[in-house]
Coordinates of C-alpha atoms and ligand atoms in Angstrom, one line a residue:
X1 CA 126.3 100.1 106.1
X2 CA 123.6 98.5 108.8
X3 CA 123.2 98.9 112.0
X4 CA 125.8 96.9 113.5
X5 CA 128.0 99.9 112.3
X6 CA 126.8 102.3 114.9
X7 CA 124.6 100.0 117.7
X8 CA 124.6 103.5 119.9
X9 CA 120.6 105.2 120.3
X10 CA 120.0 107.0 117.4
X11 CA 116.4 109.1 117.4
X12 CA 115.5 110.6 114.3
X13 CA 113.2 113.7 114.1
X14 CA 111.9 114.1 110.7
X15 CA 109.6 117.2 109.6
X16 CA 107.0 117.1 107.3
X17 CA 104.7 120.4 109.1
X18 CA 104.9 122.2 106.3
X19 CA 102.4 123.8 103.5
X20 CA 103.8 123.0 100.3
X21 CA 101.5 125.8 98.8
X22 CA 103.7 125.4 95.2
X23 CA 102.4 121.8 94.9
X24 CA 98.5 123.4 94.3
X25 CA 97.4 120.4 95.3
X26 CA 94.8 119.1 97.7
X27 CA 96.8 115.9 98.6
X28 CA 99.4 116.7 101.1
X29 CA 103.2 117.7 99.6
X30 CA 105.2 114.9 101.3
X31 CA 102.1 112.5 100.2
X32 CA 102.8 113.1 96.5
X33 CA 105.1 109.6 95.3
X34 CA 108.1 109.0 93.4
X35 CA 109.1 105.6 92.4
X36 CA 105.8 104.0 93.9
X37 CA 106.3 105.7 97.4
X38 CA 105.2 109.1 98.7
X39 CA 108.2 111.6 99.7
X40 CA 107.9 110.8 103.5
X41 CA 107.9 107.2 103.0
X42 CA 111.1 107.5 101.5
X43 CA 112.1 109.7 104.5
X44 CA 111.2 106.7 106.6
X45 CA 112.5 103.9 104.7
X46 CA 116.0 106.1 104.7
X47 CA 116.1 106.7 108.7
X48 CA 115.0 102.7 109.4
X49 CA 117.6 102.0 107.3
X50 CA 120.0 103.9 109.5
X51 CA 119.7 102.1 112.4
X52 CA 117.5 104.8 114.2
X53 CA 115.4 103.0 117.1
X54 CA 112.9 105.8 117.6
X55 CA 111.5 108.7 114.9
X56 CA 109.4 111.4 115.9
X57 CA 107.3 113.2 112.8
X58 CA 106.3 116.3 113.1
X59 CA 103.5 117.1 111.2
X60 CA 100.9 120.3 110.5
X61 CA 99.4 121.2 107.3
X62 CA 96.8 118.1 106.1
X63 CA 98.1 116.8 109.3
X64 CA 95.2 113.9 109.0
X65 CA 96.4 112.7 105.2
X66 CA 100.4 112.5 106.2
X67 CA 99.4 111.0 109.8
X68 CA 97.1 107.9 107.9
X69 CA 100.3 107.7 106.1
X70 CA 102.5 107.9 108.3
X71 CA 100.5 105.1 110.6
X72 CA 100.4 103.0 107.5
X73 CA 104.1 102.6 106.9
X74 CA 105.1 102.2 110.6
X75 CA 102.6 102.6 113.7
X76 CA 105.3 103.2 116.4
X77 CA 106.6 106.1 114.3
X78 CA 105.7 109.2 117.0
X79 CA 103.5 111.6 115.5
X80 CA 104.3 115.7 117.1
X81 CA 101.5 118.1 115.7
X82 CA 102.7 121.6 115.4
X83 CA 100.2 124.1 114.9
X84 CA 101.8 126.9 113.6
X85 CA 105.2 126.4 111.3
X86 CA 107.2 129.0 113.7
X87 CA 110.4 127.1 112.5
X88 CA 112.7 124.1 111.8
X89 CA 114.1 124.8 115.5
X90 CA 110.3 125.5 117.0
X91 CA 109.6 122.1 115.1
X92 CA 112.3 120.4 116.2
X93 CA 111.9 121.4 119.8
X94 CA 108.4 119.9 120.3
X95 CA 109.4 117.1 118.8
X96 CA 112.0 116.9 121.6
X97 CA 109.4 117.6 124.1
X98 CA 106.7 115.2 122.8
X99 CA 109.5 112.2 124.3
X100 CA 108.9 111.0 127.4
X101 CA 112.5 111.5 128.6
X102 CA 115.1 114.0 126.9
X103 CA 117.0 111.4 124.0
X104 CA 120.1 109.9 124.7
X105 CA 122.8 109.3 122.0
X106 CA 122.5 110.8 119.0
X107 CA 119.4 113.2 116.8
X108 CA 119.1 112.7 113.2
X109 CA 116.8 115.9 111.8
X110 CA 115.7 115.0 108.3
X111 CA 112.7 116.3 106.2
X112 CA 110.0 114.9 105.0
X113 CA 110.5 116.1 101.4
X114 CA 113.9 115.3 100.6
X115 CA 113.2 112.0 98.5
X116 CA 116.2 110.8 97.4
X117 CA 117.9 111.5 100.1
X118 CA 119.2 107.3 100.8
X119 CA 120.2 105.0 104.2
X120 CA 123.9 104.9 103.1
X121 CA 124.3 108.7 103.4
X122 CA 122.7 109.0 106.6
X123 CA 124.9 106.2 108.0
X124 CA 127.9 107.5 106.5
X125 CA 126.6 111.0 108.1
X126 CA 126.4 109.2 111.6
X127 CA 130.0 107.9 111.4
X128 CA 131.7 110.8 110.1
X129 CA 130.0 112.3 113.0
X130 CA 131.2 110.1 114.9
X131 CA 134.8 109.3 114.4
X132 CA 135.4 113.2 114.2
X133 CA 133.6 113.8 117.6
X134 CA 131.9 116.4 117.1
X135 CA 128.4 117.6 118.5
X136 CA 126.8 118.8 115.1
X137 CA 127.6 117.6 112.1
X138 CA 125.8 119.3 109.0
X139 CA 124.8 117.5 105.8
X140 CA 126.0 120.1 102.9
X141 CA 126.5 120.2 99.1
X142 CA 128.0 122.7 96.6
X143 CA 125.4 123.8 94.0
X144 CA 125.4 125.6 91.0
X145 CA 122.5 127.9 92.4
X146 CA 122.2 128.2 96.3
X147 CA 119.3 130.7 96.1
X148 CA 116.5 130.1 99.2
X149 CA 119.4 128.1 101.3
X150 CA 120.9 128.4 104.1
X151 CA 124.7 129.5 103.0
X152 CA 127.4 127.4 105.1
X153 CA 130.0 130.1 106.8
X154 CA 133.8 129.3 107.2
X155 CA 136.3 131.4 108.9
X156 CA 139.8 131.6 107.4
X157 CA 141.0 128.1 108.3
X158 CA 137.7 126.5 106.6
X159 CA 135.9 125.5 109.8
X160 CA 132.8 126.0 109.7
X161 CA 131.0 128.7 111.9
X162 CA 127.3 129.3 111.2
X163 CA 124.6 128.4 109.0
X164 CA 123.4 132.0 107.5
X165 CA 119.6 131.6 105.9
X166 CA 119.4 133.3 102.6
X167 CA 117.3 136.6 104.0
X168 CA 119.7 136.9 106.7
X169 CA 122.9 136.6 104.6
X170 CA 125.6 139.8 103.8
X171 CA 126.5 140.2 100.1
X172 CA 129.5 138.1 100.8
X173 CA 127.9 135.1 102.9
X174 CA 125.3 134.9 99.5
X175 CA 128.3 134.1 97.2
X176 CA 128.9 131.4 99.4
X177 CA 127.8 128.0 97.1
X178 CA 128.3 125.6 99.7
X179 CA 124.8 124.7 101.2
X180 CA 122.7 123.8 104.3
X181 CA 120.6 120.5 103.2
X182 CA 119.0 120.9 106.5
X183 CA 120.2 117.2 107.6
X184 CA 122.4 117.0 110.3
X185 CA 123.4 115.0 113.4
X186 CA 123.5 116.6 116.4
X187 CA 124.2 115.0 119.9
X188 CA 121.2 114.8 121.9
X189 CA 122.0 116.3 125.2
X190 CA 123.8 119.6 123.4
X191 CA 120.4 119.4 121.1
X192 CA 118.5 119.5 123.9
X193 CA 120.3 122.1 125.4
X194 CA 120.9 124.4 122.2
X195 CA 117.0 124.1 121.2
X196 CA 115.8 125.6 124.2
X197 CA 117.7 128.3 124.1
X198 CA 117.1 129.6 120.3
X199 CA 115.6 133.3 119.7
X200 CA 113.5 134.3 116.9
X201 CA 115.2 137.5 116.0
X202 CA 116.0 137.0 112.2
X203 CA 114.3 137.8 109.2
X204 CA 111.9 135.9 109.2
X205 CA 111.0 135.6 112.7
X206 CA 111.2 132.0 113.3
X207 CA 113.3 129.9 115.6
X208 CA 115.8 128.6 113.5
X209 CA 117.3 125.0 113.8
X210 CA 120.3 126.5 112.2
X211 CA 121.1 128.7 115.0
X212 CA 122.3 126.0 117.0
X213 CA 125.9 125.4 115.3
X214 CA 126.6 129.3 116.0
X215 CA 125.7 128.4 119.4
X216 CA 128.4 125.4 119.6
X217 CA 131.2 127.2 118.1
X218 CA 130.4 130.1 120.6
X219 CA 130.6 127.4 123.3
X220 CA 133.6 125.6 121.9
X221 CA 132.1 122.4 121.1
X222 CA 133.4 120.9 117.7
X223 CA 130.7 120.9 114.8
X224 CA 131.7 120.5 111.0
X225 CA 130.1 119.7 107.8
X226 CA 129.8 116.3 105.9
X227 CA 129.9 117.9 102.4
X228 CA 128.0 115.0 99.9
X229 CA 128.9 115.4 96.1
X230 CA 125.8 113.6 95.5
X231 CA 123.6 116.6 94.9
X232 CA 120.4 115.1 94.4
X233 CA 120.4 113.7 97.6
X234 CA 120.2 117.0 99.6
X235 CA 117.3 118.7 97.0
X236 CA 113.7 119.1 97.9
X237 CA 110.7 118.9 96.6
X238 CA 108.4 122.1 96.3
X239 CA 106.7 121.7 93.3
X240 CA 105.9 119.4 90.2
X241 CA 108.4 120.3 88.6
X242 CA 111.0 119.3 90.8
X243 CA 108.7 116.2 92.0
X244 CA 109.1 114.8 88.1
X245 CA 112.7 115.7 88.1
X246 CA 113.6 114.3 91.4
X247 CA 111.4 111.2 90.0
X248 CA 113.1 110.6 86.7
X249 CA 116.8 110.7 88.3
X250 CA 114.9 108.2 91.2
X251 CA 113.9 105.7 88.2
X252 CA 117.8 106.3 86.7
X253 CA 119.2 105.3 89.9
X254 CA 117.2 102.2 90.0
X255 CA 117.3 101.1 86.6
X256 CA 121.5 101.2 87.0
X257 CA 120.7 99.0 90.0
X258 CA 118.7 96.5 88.4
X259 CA 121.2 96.7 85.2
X260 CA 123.9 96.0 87.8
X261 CA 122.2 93.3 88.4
X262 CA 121.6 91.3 85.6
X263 CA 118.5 93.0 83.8
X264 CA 118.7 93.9 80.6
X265 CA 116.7 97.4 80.2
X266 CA 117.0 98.1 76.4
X267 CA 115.3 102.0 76.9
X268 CA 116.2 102.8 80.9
X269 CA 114.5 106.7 80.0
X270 CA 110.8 104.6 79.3
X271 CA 111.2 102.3 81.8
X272 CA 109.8 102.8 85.4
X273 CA 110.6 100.7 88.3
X274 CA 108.8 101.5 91.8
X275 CA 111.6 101.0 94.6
X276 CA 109.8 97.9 95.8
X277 CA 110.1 96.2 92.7
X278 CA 112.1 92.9 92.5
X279 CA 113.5 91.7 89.3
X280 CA 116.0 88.6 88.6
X281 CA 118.9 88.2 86.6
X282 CA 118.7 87.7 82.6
X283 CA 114.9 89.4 82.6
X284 CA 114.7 91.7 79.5
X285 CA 113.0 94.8 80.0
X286 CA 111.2 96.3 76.5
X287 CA 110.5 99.8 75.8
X288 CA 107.7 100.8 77.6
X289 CA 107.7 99.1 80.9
X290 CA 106.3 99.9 83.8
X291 CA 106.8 97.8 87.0
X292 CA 105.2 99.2 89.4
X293 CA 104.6 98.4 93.2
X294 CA 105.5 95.2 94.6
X295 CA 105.7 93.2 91.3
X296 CA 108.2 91.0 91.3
X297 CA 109.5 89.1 88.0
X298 CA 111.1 86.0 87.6
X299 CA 114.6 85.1 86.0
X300 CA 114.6 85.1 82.3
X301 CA 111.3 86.6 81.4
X302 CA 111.0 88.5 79.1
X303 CA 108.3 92.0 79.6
X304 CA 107.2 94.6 77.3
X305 CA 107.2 96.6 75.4
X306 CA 104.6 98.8 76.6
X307 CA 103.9 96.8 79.5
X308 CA 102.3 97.6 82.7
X309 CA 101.9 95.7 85.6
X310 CA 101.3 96.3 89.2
X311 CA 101.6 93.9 92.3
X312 CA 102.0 91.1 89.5
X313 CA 104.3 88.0 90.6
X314 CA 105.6 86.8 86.9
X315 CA 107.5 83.8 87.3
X316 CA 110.5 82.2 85.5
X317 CA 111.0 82.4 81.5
X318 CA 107.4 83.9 81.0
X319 CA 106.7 86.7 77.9
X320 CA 104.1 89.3 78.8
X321 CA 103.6 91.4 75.6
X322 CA 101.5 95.0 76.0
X323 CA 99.7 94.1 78.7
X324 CA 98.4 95.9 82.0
X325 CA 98.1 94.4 85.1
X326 CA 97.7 94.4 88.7
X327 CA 97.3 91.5 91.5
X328 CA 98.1 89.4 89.0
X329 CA 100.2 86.0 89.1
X330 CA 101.9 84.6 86.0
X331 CA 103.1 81.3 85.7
X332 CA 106.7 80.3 84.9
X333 CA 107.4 80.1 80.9
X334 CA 103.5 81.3 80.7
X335 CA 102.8 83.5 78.1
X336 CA 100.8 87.0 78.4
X337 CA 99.3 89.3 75.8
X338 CA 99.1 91.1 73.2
X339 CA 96.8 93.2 74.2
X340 CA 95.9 91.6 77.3
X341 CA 94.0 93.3 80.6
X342 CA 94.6 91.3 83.7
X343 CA 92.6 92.8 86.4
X344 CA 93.4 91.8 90.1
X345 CA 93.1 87.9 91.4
X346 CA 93.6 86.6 87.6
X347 CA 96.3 83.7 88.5
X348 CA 97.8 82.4 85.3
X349 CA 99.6 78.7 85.8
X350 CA 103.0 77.5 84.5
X351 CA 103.2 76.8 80.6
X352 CA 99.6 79.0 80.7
X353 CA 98.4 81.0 78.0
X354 CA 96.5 84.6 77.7
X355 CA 96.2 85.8 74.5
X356 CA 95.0 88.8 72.5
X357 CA 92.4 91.3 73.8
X358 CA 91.4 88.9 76.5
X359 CA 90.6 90.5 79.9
X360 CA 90.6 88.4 83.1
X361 CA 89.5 89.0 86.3
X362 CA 89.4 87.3 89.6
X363 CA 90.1 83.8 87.7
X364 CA 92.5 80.7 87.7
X365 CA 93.7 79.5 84.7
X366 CA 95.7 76.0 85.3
X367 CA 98.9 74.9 84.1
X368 CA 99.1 74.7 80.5
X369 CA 95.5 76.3 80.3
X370 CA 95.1 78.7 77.2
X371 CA 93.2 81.4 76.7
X372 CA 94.4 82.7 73.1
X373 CA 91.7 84.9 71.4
X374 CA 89.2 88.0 72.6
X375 CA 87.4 86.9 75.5
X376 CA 86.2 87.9 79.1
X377 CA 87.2 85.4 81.8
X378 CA 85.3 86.6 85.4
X379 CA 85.0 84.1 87.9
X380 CA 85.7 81.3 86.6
X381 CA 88.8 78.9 87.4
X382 CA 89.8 76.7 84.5
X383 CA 91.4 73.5 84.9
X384 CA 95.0 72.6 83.5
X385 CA 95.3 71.8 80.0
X386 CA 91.7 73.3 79.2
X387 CA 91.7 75.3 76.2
X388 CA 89.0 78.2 75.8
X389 CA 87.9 78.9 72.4
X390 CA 88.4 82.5 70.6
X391 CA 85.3 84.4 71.7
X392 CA 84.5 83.2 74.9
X393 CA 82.8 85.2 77.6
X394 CA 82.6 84.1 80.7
X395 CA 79.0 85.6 82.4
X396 CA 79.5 86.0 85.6
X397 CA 77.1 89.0 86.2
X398 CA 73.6 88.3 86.9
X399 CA 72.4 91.9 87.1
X400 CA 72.4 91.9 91.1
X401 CA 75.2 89.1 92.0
X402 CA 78.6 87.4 90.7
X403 CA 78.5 83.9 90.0
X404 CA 81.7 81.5 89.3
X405 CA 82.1 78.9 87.1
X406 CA 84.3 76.1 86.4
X407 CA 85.7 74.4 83.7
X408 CA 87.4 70.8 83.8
X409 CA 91.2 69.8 83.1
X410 CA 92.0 69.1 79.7
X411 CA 88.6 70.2 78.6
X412 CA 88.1 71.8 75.0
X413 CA 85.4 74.7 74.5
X414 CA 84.7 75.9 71.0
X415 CA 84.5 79.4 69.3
X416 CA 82.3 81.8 70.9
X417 CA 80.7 80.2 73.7
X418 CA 79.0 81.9 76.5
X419 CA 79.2 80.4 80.0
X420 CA 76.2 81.6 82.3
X421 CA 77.7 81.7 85.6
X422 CA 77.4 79.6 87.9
X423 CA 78.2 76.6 85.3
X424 CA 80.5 73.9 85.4
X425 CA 82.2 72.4 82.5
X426 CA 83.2 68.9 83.4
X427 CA 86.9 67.5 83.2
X428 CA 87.6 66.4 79.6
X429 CA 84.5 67.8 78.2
X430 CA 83.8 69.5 74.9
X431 CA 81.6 72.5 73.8
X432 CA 80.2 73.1 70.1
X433 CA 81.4 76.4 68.3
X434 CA 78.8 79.2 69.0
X435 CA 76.7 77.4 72.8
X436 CA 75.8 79.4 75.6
X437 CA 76.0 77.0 77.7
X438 CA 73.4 77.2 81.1
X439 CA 74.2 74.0 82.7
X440 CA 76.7 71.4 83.5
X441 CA 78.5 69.4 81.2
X442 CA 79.6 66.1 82.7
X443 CA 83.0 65.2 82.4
X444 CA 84.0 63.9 78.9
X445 CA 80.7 65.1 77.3
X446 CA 80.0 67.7 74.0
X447 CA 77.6 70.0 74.8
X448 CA 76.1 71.9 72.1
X449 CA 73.1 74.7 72.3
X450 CA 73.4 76.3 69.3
X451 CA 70.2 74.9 67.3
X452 CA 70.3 72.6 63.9
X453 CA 71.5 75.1 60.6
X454 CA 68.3 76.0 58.9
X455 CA 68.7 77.4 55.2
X456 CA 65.6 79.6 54.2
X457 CA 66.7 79.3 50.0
X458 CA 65.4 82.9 48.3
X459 CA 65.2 84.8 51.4
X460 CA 67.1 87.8 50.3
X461 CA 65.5 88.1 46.8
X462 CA 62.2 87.7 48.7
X463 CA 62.6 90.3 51.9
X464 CA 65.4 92.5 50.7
X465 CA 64.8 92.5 46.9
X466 CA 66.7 95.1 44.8
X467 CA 69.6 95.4 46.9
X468 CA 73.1 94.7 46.1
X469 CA 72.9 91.4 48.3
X470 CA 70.3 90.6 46.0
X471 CA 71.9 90.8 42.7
X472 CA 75.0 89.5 44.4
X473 CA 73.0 86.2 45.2
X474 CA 71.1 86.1 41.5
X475 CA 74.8 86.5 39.9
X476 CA 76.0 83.4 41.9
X477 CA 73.0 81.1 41.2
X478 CA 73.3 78.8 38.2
X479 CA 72.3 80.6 34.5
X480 CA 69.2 78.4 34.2
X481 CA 68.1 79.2 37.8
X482 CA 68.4 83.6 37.3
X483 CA 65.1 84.3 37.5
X484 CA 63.4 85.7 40.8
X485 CA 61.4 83.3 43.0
X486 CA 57.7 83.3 42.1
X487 CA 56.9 81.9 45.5
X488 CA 57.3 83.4 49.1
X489 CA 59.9 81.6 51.1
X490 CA 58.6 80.0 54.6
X491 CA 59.6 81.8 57.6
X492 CA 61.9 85.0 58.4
Ligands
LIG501 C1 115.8 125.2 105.8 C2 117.0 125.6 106.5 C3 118.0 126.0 105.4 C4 118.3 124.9 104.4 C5 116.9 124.5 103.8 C6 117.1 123.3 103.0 C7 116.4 126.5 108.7 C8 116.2 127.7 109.4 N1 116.8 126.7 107.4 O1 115.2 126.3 105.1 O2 119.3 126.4 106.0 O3 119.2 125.3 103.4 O4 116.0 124.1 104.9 O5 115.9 123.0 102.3 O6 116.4 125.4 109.2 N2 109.3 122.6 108.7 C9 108.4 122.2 109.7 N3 108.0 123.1 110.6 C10 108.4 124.4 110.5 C11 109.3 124.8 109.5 C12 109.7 123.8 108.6 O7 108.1 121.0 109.9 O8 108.0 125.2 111.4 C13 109.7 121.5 107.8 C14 109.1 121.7 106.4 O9 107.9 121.0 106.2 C15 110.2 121.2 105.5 C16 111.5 121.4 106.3 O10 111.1 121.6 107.6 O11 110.1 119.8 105.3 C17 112.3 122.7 105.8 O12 111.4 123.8 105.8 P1 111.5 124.8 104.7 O13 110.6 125.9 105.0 O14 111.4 124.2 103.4 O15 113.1 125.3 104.8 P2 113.7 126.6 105.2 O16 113.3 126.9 106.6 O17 113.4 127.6 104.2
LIG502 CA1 112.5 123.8 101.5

């Protein structure tokens, strides 16, 4: 469902104030990511996706962490402080208050650690609510365990008449199974009206957003409960334990999606797709994978196993093989690894080739260009066609500053050749196995820097006598010629 199902003002108030002491962590609970996104962007991403034209966060604890954040993913989101977490209600109410007029329409309240928890429910939430007419509807679920939760209360007839929080439950309201999620939809003038009005006289003390569906039924207005069979959906996130479960069933959910879609995922349970992750049809997915962030792949490629790649763009019909990368663009039908490190602004052309244990950074590599073999490519952008020789490293670094080089379409460079950066290779050109090549090479020229082969005969009899090397060398010399040299060879 999109917005055009329910155009009326939706304001969502989602709240993200609290500790999350359990999480022992100094990075802020609803900052800690599943699928490539931190719990209260997925909040966010879930009430945009509902049509909501205004949301209010209400944050506290590492209030400057989740308001970057928060900032980040959407400036006009409204940002409430509260400074001391007296309640859902208390939290709710000075969200109310930090408007500039009371809200019309309708009041989502979601929280900001509740990551699974998707668009389509909160839409369907909104039109249940809706259609039914009612002032609050409440988001529930039956679990198997409803310790810690609000417990849903239901007179005879099965409407529902309070939410009861766990410490404040009788014997019988704690056998109830059916539970508060915390999500509802309340109707923004009763909200309004019902917040201001809520006492702290409980168990815990605290103003309790809860209290407000007692208050309708005591005031005849009609509230009821949307009850989702979709468990996961309503559960929280207090610790790592729960963060890496709520994760794996996250990465579940999309690898059905992108299965649904064409992909073929040969081990979904060690495969990991971030939710921003775009992938065609007819893309094989190995053992191993990991796509994270924004990386996008192409139809028909084939990636993995043991594959990681961030932010990469792989186009259409490419093979990337055990490779990790990030910022990273692969050509169509180009090929990628074994063993390969592409490190961010490596650009890889169509029909393009990166082989084993080759690392590239900040490089293009043209269409059809190869490297194959156990080199270091930094800086340097090499023409289409070009082949690199096994070997090859690419010195960029002069000790203070980073130089770039270049090296001509359709140009051949031999075995273990170092370029000192900045160098350019001219179109066409050749290098000899084993140069370090300094300066230019004009276009269609061999350049070669290694010096003439000079054989110093008797050198190991003479400077490393007695050794295995030695007798080695007197065993492979003709019979007549066994005897040790008498003179000392020139040189060393
Ligand atoms: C609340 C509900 C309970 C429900 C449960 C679901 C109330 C009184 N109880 O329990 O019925 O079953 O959620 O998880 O509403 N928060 C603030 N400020 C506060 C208090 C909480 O921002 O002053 C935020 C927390 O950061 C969290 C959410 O609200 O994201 C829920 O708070 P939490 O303490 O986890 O829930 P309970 O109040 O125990
Ligand atoms: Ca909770």
């Amino acid at each position: 469902m999109t917005t055009k199902s329910h155009p009326e003002l939706v304001t969502a108030i989602v709240l993200a104030a609290g500790a999350g002491t359990r999480m022992k962590s100094a990075r802020a609970k609803v900052l800690h990511e599943i699928a490539g996104r931190s719990m209260i962007e997925h909040a966010l991403v879930a009430v945009s996706g509902a049509g909501v034209r205004t949301t209010v966060a209400v944050v506290g604890h590492d209030r400057d962490q989740v308001a970057e954040a928060i900032t980040a993913y959407d400036p006009a989101v409204i940002q409430v402080v509260q400074e001391q977490q007296n309640g859902t209600g208390h939290a709710v109410h000075i969200a109310l208050e930090s408007l500039d007029s009371p809200p019309e329409g309708t009041v989502i309240v979601t929280y900001g650690d509740v990551p699974l928890l998707s668009a389509q429910t909160l839409s369907e939430l909104l039109v249940d609510h809706r259609v039914a007419g009612r002032v609050v509807t409440i988001l529930t679920a039956e679990v198997d365990d409803p310790t810690g939760y609000g417990r849903i209360v239901r007179d005879a007839d099965g409407a529902v008449t309070a939410i009861r929080e766990h410490k404040d439950a009788s014997d019988e309201e704690l056998a109830v199974r059916e539970i508060n999620s915390g999500i509802l939809v309340v109707e923004a003038a009763f909200l309004t009206h019902a917040v201001a009005r809520l006492e702290s006289g409980n168990a815990q003390g605290e103003l309790y957003l809860t209290d407000i569906v007692g208050k309708a039924v005591a005031e005849g207005r009609p509230v009821g409960a949307h009850v989702l069979e979709d468990v996961w959906q309503t559960e929280g996130v207090n610790d790592r334990g729960q963060l890496a479960r709520l994760g794996r069933e996250l990465n579940r959910r999309l690898t059905d999606h992108w299965m649904s879609e064409g992909v073929t995922i040969v081990d979904p349970a060690t495969t990991w797709i971030d939710s921003a992750v775009t992938i065609a049809a007819d893309v094989t997915l190995l053992p191993g994978t990991q796509l994270l962030g924004a990386t996008v792949i192409g139809g028909g490629s084939v990636i993995g196993p043991d594959t990681t790649l961030r932010n990469v763009e792989v186009g259409a019909g490419a093979t990337v093989i055990r490779t990790h990368g990030s910022d990273a663009v692969i050509g169509d039908r180009a090929t990628v690894g074994p063993f390969s490190y592409l490190r961010p602004g490596t650009e890889l052309g169509a029909d393009g080739k990166i082989g084993a244990f080759v690392e590239v950074k900040n490089s293009t590599i043209g269409d059809g260009a190869k490297v194959p073999h156990l080199s270091y490519v930094g800086d340097a952008d090499i023409g289409e066609g070009a082949n690199i020789g096994a070997g090859t490293i690419f010195a960029n670094y002069d000790g203070v500053n980073k130089h770039r080089s270049t090296i001509g379409r359709h140009a051949k460079t031999s075995s273990n050749n170092t370029f000192v950066a900045p160098v350019t290779v001219g179109d066409g050109a050749f290098t000899g196995a084993g140069s370090t090549i300094r300066g230019d090479v004009p276009p269609g020229a061999l350049a070669v820097s290694a010096g003439t082969q000079r054989n110093i005969e008797g050198w190991v009899a003479a400077k490393r006598p007695a050794t295995a090397s030695a007798d080695a060398a007197r065993d492979a010399r003709p019979e007549s010629a066994q005897t040790e040299p008498t003179e000392e060879p020139t040189g060393d």
